[in-house]
Amino acid sequence: MDALTDLDRRIAGCRACPRLVDWREEVARTKRAAFADQTYWGRPVPGFGPPDARLLIVGLAPAAHGGNRTGRMFTGDRSGDVLYQALYDVGLASQPTSVALDDGLELYGVRVTAPVHCAPPANKPTPGERETCRSWLVRELGLLRPTLRAMVVLGAFGWQATLPALAEAGWSVPRPRPAFAHGARVALDGVGGLDGLDLFGCFHVSQRNTFTGRLTPEMLREVLSTAARAAAVP
Ligand code: SF4
């Protein structure tokens, strides 16, 4: 088993945040009516994608009836429909949909993860939960470090949660910290011989943004393809 697969397995067994453990398990028990016949994952959702990814996409946390149901980031909900369609459109995914762990989807040179691995009530992890979960992201970044060259962060909350993890994992994050904006691009130097990383901001693929046209498929494709070029994803 490679180190990242081992990390993913350990993340899936984490119970460090009592409020989130209760919530994710309660959602998995009570379910949404449309999924009443399904067995929910109901555990922390690990990152998804190859261990030698050059590009990392970071959200905030899994959705109660999306990742928390299916066990894969952005899988089985409308946000994921938008994200994986765009990844497919720019050549980073083998298929345009992500519906279940066994659907055969492969990502090419890109991995998808989150700074909080458990679905939170109202999609809002507390600052303490974000801090507790950050150590998993720091370890994931550490394992991806040899190949990772660019990152796309979806939304301001993910941005705030990710910058400290990047700093802890060995990249030089400027002070004051760069502000989130759609289309923001920040070059982070690596510390101690580590390669630099291009950090991109993108509006979150939430329904609130995609249904209102704040984030269009074209805008998303533009950020993803620019980041893929920066990371030299083949
Ligand atoms: S949010 Fe992160 S640290 Fe907290 S229980 Fe889930 S996996 Fe563990």
PDB file of C-alpha atoms in Angstrom, residues 10-213:
ATOM      1  CA  ARG A  10      -6.419   6.398   8.433  1.00  0.00           C
ATOM      2  CA  ILE A  11      -8.424   9.548   7.676  1.00  0.00           C
ATOM      3  CA  ALA A  12     -11.523   7.423   7.039  1.00  0.00           C
ATOM      4  CA  GLY A  13     -11.220   6.057  10.580  1.00  0.00           C
ATOM      5  CA  CYS A  14     -10.774   9.406  12.348  1.00  0.00           C
ATOM      6  CA  ARG A  15     -13.136  10.297  15.216  1.00  0.00           C
ATOM      7  CA  ALA A  16     -11.360  13.371  16.588  1.00  0.00           C
ATOM      8  CA  CYS A  17     -14.301  15.824  16.341  1.00  0.00           C
ATOM      9  CA  PRO A  18     -17.231  14.618  18.476  1.00  0.00           C
ATOM     10  CA  ARG A  19     -19.792  17.015  16.972  1.00  0.00           C
ATOM     11  CA  LEU A  20     -18.929  15.963  13.419  1.00  0.00           C
ATOM     12  CA  VAL A  21     -18.827  12.266  14.273  1.00  0.00           C
ATOM     13  CA  ASP A  22     -22.357  12.565  15.717  1.00  0.00           C
ATOM     14  CA  TRP A  23     -23.625  14.544  12.736  1.00  0.00           C
ATOM     15  CA  ARG A  24     -22.165  12.437   9.951  1.00  0.00           C
ATOM     16  CA  GLU A  25     -23.439   9.246  11.609  1.00  0.00           C
ATOM     17  CA  GLU A  26     -26.876  10.682  12.296  1.00  0.00           C
ATOM     18  CA  VAL A  27     -27.197  11.784   8.652  1.00  0.00           C
ATOM     19  CA  ALA A  28     -26.110   8.306   7.594  1.00  0.00           C
ATOM     20  CA  ARG A  29     -28.830   6.780   9.770  1.00  0.00           C
ATOM     21  CA  THR A  30     -31.693   9.114   8.944  1.00  0.00           C
ATOM     22  CA  LYS A  31     -30.791   9.635   5.229  1.00  0.00           C
ATOM     23  CA  ARG A  32     -32.542  11.753   2.647  1.00  0.00           C
ATOM     24  CA  ALA A  33     -35.757  10.152   1.365  1.00  0.00           C
ATOM     25  CA  ALA A  34     -34.382   9.900  -2.186  1.00  0.00           C
ATOM     26  CA  PHE A  35     -31.505   7.754  -0.911  1.00  0.00           C
ATOM     27  CA  ALA A  36     -33.428   5.741   1.695  1.00  0.00           C
ATOM     28  CA  ASP A  37     -32.418   2.422   0.098  1.00  0.00           C
ATOM     29  CA  GLN A  38     -28.696   3.249   0.119  1.00  0.00           C
ATOM     30  CA  THR A  39     -26.053   2.604   2.746  1.00  0.00           C
ATOM     31  CA  TYR A  40     -24.362   5.905   3.531  1.00  0.00           C
ATOM     32  CA  TRP A  41     -20.596   6.084   3.945  1.00  0.00           C
ATOM     33  CA  GLY A  42     -21.045   8.098   7.164  1.00  0.00           C
ATOM     34  CA  ARG A  43     -17.301   8.485   7.819  1.00  0.00           C
ATOM     35  CA  PRO A  44     -14.553  11.011   7.018  1.00  0.00           C
ATOM     36  CA  VAL A  45     -14.148  11.346   3.255  1.00  0.00           C
ATOM     37  CA  PRO A  46     -10.520  11.039   2.122  1.00  0.00           C
ATOM     38  CA  GLY A  47      -9.003  12.790  -0.880  1.00  0.00           C
ATOM     39  CA  PHE A  48      -9.407  11.279  -4.321  1.00  0.00           C
ATOM     40  CA  GLY A  49      -6.845  11.070  -7.106  1.00  0.00           C
ATOM     41  CA  PRO A  50      -3.376   9.727  -7.870  1.00  0.00           C
ATOM     42  CA  PRO A  51      -0.477   9.889  -5.375  1.00  0.00           C
ATOM     43  CA  ASP A  52       1.703  11.732  -7.894  1.00  0.00           C
ATOM     44  CA  ALA A  53      -0.820  14.500  -8.617  1.00  0.00           C
ATOM     45  CA  ARG A  54       0.675  17.786  -9.822  1.00  0.00           C
ATOM     46  CA  LEU A  55      -2.542  19.720  -9.209  1.00  0.00           C
ATOM     47  CA  LEU A  56      -4.676  19.675  -6.061  1.00  0.00           C
ATOM     48  CA  ILE A  57      -8.245  20.949  -5.883  1.00  0.00           C
ATOM     49  CA  VAL A  58      -9.406  21.871  -2.406  1.00  0.00           C
ATOM     50  CA  GLY A  59     -13.009  22.438  -1.319  1.00  0.00           C
ATOM     51  CA  LEU A  60     -14.093  22.957   2.295  1.00  0.00           C
ATOM     52  CA  ALA A  61     -15.867  19.819   3.559  1.00  0.00           C
ATOM     53  CA  PRO A  62     -17.975  16.965   2.178  1.00  0.00           C
ATOM     54  CA  ALA A  63     -21.714  17.426   1.732  1.00  0.00           C
ATOM     55  CA  ALA A  64     -24.069  15.526   4.031  1.00  0.00           C
ATOM     56  CA  HIS A  65     -25.811  13.643   1.207  1.00  0.00           C
ATOM     57  CA  GLY A  66     -22.943  13.850  -1.311  1.00  0.00           C
ATOM     58  CA  GLY A  67     -19.495  12.776  -0.111  1.00  0.00           C
ATOM     59  CA  ASN A  68     -20.874  11.631   3.241  1.00  0.00           C
ATOM     60  CA  ARG A  69     -23.212   9.291   1.353  1.00  0.00           C
ATOM     61  CA  THR A  70     -20.866   8.041  -1.365  1.00  0.00           C
ATOM     62  CA  GLY A  71     -17.443   8.162   0.321  1.00  0.00           C
ATOM     63  CA  ARG A  72     -15.761  10.253  -2.378  1.00  0.00           C
ATOM     64  CA  MET A  73     -15.172  14.007  -2.457  1.00  0.00           C
ATOM     65  CA  PHE A  74     -17.790  15.979  -4.421  1.00  0.00           C
ATOM     66  CA  THR A  75     -19.508  12.774  -5.452  1.00  0.00           C
ATOM     67  CA  GLY A  76     -23.251  12.332  -5.702  1.00  0.00           C
ATOM     68  CA  ASP A  77     -24.339  15.958  -5.481  1.00  0.00           C
ATOM     69  CA  ARG A  78     -24.879  18.938  -7.746  1.00  0.00           C
ATOM     70  CA  SER A  79     -21.604  20.632  -6.812  1.00  0.00           C
ATOM     71  CA  GLY A  80     -19.730  17.539  -7.880  1.00  0.00           C
ATOM     72  CA  ASP A  81     -21.691  17.329 -11.135  1.00  0.00           C
ATOM     73  CA  VAL A  82     -20.358  20.776 -12.033  1.00  0.00           C
ATOM     74  CA  LEU A  83     -16.794  20.098 -10.877  1.00  0.00           C
ATOM     75  CA  TYR A  84     -16.306  16.710 -12.545  1.00  0.00           C
ATOM     76  CA  GLN A  85     -17.942  17.841 -15.780  1.00  0.00           C
ATOM     77  CA  ALA A  86     -15.412  20.680 -15.922  1.00  0.00           C
ATOM     78  CA  LEU A  87     -12.503  18.366 -15.086  1.00  0.00           C
ATOM     79  CA  TYR A  88     -13.602  16.077 -17.891  1.00  0.00           C
ATOM     80  CA  ASP A  89     -14.009  18.993 -20.290  1.00  0.00           C
ATOM     81  CA  VAL A  90     -10.414  20.125 -19.736  1.00  0.00           C
ATOM     82  CA  GLY A  91      -9.011  16.602 -19.988  1.00  0.00           C
ATOM     83  CA  LEU A  92      -8.351  15.910 -16.304  1.00  0.00           C
ATOM     84  CA  ALA A  93     -10.974  13.191 -15.726  1.00  0.00           C
ATOM     85  CA  SER A  94     -11.886   9.977 -17.527  1.00  0.00           C
ATOM     86  CA  GLN A  95     -15.626  10.641 -17.424  1.00  0.00           C
ATOM     87  CA  PRO A  96     -17.892  13.646 -16.809  1.00  0.00           C
ATOM     88  CA  THR A  97     -19.750  12.212 -13.828  1.00  0.00           C
ATOM     89  CA  SER A  98     -18.840  11.015 -10.365  1.00  0.00           C
ATOM     90  CA  VAL A  99     -21.642   9.094  -8.718  1.00  0.00           C
ATOM     91  CA  ALA A 100     -20.178   6.254  -6.623  1.00  0.00           C
ATOM     92  CA  LEU A 101     -16.895   4.744  -5.452  1.00  0.00           C
ATOM     93  CA  ASP A 102     -17.168   1.962  -8.040  1.00  0.00           C
ATOM     94  CA  ASP A 103     -18.136   4.087 -11.052  1.00  0.00           C
ATOM     95  CA  GLY A 104     -14.697   3.744 -12.689  1.00  0.00           C
ATOM     96  CA  LEU A 105     -13.797   7.440 -12.587  1.00  0.00           C
ATOM     97  CA  GLU A 106     -10.093   8.236 -12.870  1.00  0.00           C
ATOM     98  CA  LEU A 107      -8.420  11.616 -12.476  1.00  0.00           C
ATOM     99  CA  TYR A 108      -5.333  12.480 -14.510  1.00  0.00           C
ATOM    100  CA  GLY A 109      -2.604  14.319 -12.614  1.00  0.00           C
ATOM    101  CA  VAL A 110      -5.108  15.934 -10.268  1.00  0.00           C
ATOM    102  CA  ARG A 111      -6.383  15.120  -6.819  1.00  0.00           C
ATOM    103  CA  VAL A 112      -9.422  16.483  -4.989  1.00  0.00           C
ATOM    104  CA  THR A 113      -9.428  16.979  -1.236  1.00  0.00           C
ATOM    105  CA  ALA A 114     -10.700  19.218   1.574  1.00  0.00           C
ATOM    106  CA  PRO A 115      -9.313  20.810   4.742  1.00  0.00           C
ATOM    107  CA  VAL A 116     -12.207  19.244   6.700  1.00  0.00           C
ATOM    108  CA  HIS A 117     -12.977  15.600   5.953  1.00  0.00           C
ATOM    109  CA  CYS A 118     -16.320  15.202   7.728  1.00  0.00           C
ATOM    110  CA  ALA A 119     -19.648  16.678   6.650  1.00  0.00           C
ATOM    111  CA  PRO A 120     -20.491  19.507   9.072  1.00  0.00           C
ATOM    112  CA  PRO A 121     -23.970  20.704  10.082  1.00  0.00           C
ATOM    113  CA  ALA A 122     -25.063  23.590   7.813  1.00  0.00           C
ATOM    114  CA  ASN A 123     -21.811  23.088   5.857  1.00  0.00           C
ATOM    115  CA  LYS A 124     -20.026  25.039   8.589  1.00  0.00           C
ATOM    116  CA  PRO A 125     -17.157  23.473  10.488  1.00  0.00           C
ATOM    117  CA  THR A 126     -16.161  25.378  13.626  1.00  0.00           C
ATOM    118  CA  PRO A 127     -12.724  27.025  13.793  1.00  0.00           C
ATOM    119  CA  GLY A 128     -11.692  24.304  16.248  1.00  0.00           C
ATOM    120  CA  GLU A 129     -12.774  21.534  13.872  1.00  0.00           C
ATOM    121  CA  ARG A 130     -10.902  23.175  11.014  1.00  0.00           C
ATOM    122  CA  GLU A 131      -7.836  23.340  13.171  1.00  0.00           C
ATOM    123  CA  THR A 132      -8.129  19.715  14.288  1.00  0.00           C
ATOM    124  CA  CYS A 133      -8.521  18.447  10.732  1.00  0.00           C
ATOM    125  CA  ARG A 134      -5.718  20.581   9.346  1.00  0.00           C
ATOM    126  CA  SER A 135      -3.102  18.036  10.388  1.00  0.00           C
ATOM    127  CA  TRP A 136      -4.550  15.575   7.845  1.00  0.00           C
ATOM    128  CA  LEU A 137      -4.188  18.117   5.044  1.00  0.00           C
ATOM    129  CA  VAL A 138      -0.657  18.944   6.148  1.00  0.00           C
ATOM    130  CA  ARG A 139       0.238  15.251   5.939  1.00  0.00           C
ATOM    131  CA  GLU A 140      -1.441  14.911   2.542  1.00  0.00           C
ATOM    132  CA  LEU A 141       0.481  17.926   1.262  1.00  0.00           C
ATOM    133  CA  GLY A 142       3.670  16.433   2.630  1.00  0.00           C
ATOM    134  CA  LEU A 143       3.136  13.235   0.642  1.00  0.00           C
ATOM    135  CA  LEU A 144       2.212  15.126  -2.532  1.00  0.00           C
ATOM    136  CA  ARG A 145       5.130  17.537  -2.183  1.00  0.00           C
ATOM    137  CA  PRO A 146       7.481  15.840  -4.649  1.00  0.00           C
ATOM    138  CA  THR A 147       5.065  16.402  -7.548  1.00  0.00           C
ATOM    139  CA  LEU A 148       2.601  19.094  -6.455  1.00  0.00           C
ATOM    140  CA  ARG A 149       2.993  22.359  -8.404  1.00  0.00           C
ATOM    141  CA  ALA A 150      -0.425  24.045  -8.346  1.00  0.00           C
ATOM    142  CA  MET A 151      -3.548  24.185  -6.239  1.00  0.00           C
ATOM    143  CA  VAL A 152      -7.062  25.471  -6.897  1.00  0.00           C
ATOM    144  CA  VAL A 153      -9.010  26.437  -3.781  1.00  0.00           C
ATOM    145  CA  LEU A 154     -12.779  26.608  -4.139  1.00  0.00           C
ATOM    146  CA  GLY A 155     -14.254  29.436  -2.078  1.00  0.00           C
ATOM    147  CA  ALA A 156     -13.126  31.825   0.633  1.00  0.00           C
ATOM    148  CA  PHE A 157     -13.682  29.416   3.544  1.00  0.00           C
ATOM    149  CA  GLY A 158     -11.521  26.774   1.937  1.00  0.00           C
ATOM    150  CA  TRP A 159      -8.911  29.432   1.184  1.00  0.00           C
ATOM    151  CA  GLN A 160      -8.755  30.533   4.830  1.00  0.00           C
ATOM    152  CA  ALA A 161      -8.493  26.959   6.011  1.00  0.00           C
ATOM    153  CA  THR A 162      -5.862  25.953   3.455  1.00  0.00           C
ATOM    154  CA  LEU A 163      -3.297  28.753   3.782  1.00  0.00           C
ATOM    155  CA  PRO A 164      -2.138  27.696   7.277  1.00  0.00           C
ATOM    156  CA  ALA A 165      -1.809  24.096   6.070  1.00  0.00           C
ATOM    157  CA  LEU A 166       0.346  25.211   3.154  1.00  0.00           C
ATOM    158  CA  ALA A 167       2.562  27.180   5.519  1.00  0.00           C
ATOM    159  CA  GLU A 168       2.864  24.207   7.864  1.00  0.00           C
ATOM    160  CA  ALA A 169       3.656  21.867   4.980  1.00  0.00           C
ATOM    161  CA  GLY A 170       6.640  23.950   3.864  1.00  0.00           C
ATOM    162  CA  TRP A 171       5.533  26.691   1.485  1.00  0.00           C
ATOM    163  CA  SER A 172       6.169  30.338   2.213  1.00  0.00           C
ATOM    164  CA  VAL A 173       2.784  32.060   2.603  1.00  0.00           C
ATOM    165  CA  PRO A 174       3.090  35.871   2.525  1.00  0.00           C
ATOM    166  CA  ARG A 175       2.006  38.099   5.424  1.00  0.00           C
ATOM    167  CA  PRO A 176      -0.506  39.636   5.311  1.00  0.00           C
ATOM    168  CA  ARG A 177      -2.075  36.566   3.855  1.00  0.00           C
ATOM    169  CA  PRO A 178      -3.244  36.892   0.238  1.00  0.00           C
ATOM    170  CA  ALA A 179      -6.978  37.592  -0.056  1.00  0.00           C
ATOM    171  CA  PHE A 180      -9.334  35.173  -1.750  1.00  0.00           C
ATOM    172  CA  ALA A 181     -10.787  36.186  -5.100  1.00  0.00           C
ATOM    173  CA  HIS A 182     -12.034  34.305  -8.101  1.00  0.00           C
ATOM    174  CA  GLY A 183      -9.096  34.281 -10.499  1.00  0.00           C
ATOM    175  CA  ALA A 184      -6.545  35.111  -7.785  1.00  0.00           C
ATOM    176  CA  ARG A 185      -3.132  33.624  -8.506  1.00  0.00           C
ATOM    177  CA  VAL A 186      -0.378  33.598  -5.919  1.00  0.00           C
ATOM    178  CA  ALA A 187       3.093  32.138  -6.412  1.00  0.00           C
ATOM    179  CA  LEU A 188       4.280  30.480  -3.185  1.00  0.00           C
ATOM    180  CA  ASP A 189       7.958  29.758  -2.747  1.00  0.00           C
ATOM    181  CA  GLY A 190       9.009  26.462  -1.293  1.00  0.00           C
ATOM    182  CA  VAL A 191      11.142  26.524   1.849  1.00  0.00           C
ATOM    183  CA  GLY A 192      14.337  24.495   2.185  1.00  0.00           C
ATOM    184  CA  GLY A 193      14.719  23.360  -1.411  1.00  0.00           C
ATOM    185  CA  LEU A 194      11.042  22.565  -1.905  1.00  0.00           C
ATOM    186  CA  ASP A 195       9.619  23.509  -5.309  1.00  0.00           C
ATOM    187  CA  GLY A 196       7.248  26.479  -5.463  1.00  0.00           C
ATOM    188  CA  LEU A 197       3.514  26.177  -5.948  1.00  0.00           C
ATOM    189  CA  ASP A 198       0.972  28.329  -7.823  1.00  0.00           C
ATOM    190  CA  LEU A 199      -2.154  28.876  -5.770  1.00  0.00           C
ATOM    191  CA  PHE A 200      -5.412  29.759  -7.564  1.00  0.00           C
ATOM    192  CA  GLY A 201      -8.706  31.016  -6.137  1.00  0.00           C
ATOM    193  CA  CYS A 202     -12.010  29.982  -7.702  1.00  0.00           C
ATOM    194  CA  PHE A 203     -15.595  30.535  -6.572  1.00  0.00           C
ATOM    195  CA  HIS A 204     -16.972  27.414  -4.936  1.00  0.00           C
ATOM    196  CA  VAL A 205     -18.990  25.051  -7.131  1.00  0.00           C
ATOM    197  CA  SER A 206     -21.950  25.328  -4.730  1.00  0.00           C
ATOM    198  CA  GLN A 207     -25.446  25.526  -6.149  1.00  0.00           C
ATOM    199  CA  ARG A 208     -25.689  29.058  -4.776  1.00  0.00           C
ATOM    200  CA  ASN A 209     -22.910  30.068  -7.154  1.00  0.00           C
ATOM    201  CA  THR A 210     -23.650  27.862 -10.144  1.00  0.00           C
ATOM    202  CA  PHE A 211     -27.439  28.341 -10.217  1.00  0.00           C
ATOM    203  CA  THR A 212     -27.081  32.116 -10.069  1.00  0.00           C
ATOM    204  CA  GLY A 213     -24.387  32.277 -12.736  1.00  0.00           C
TER     205      GLY A 213
END
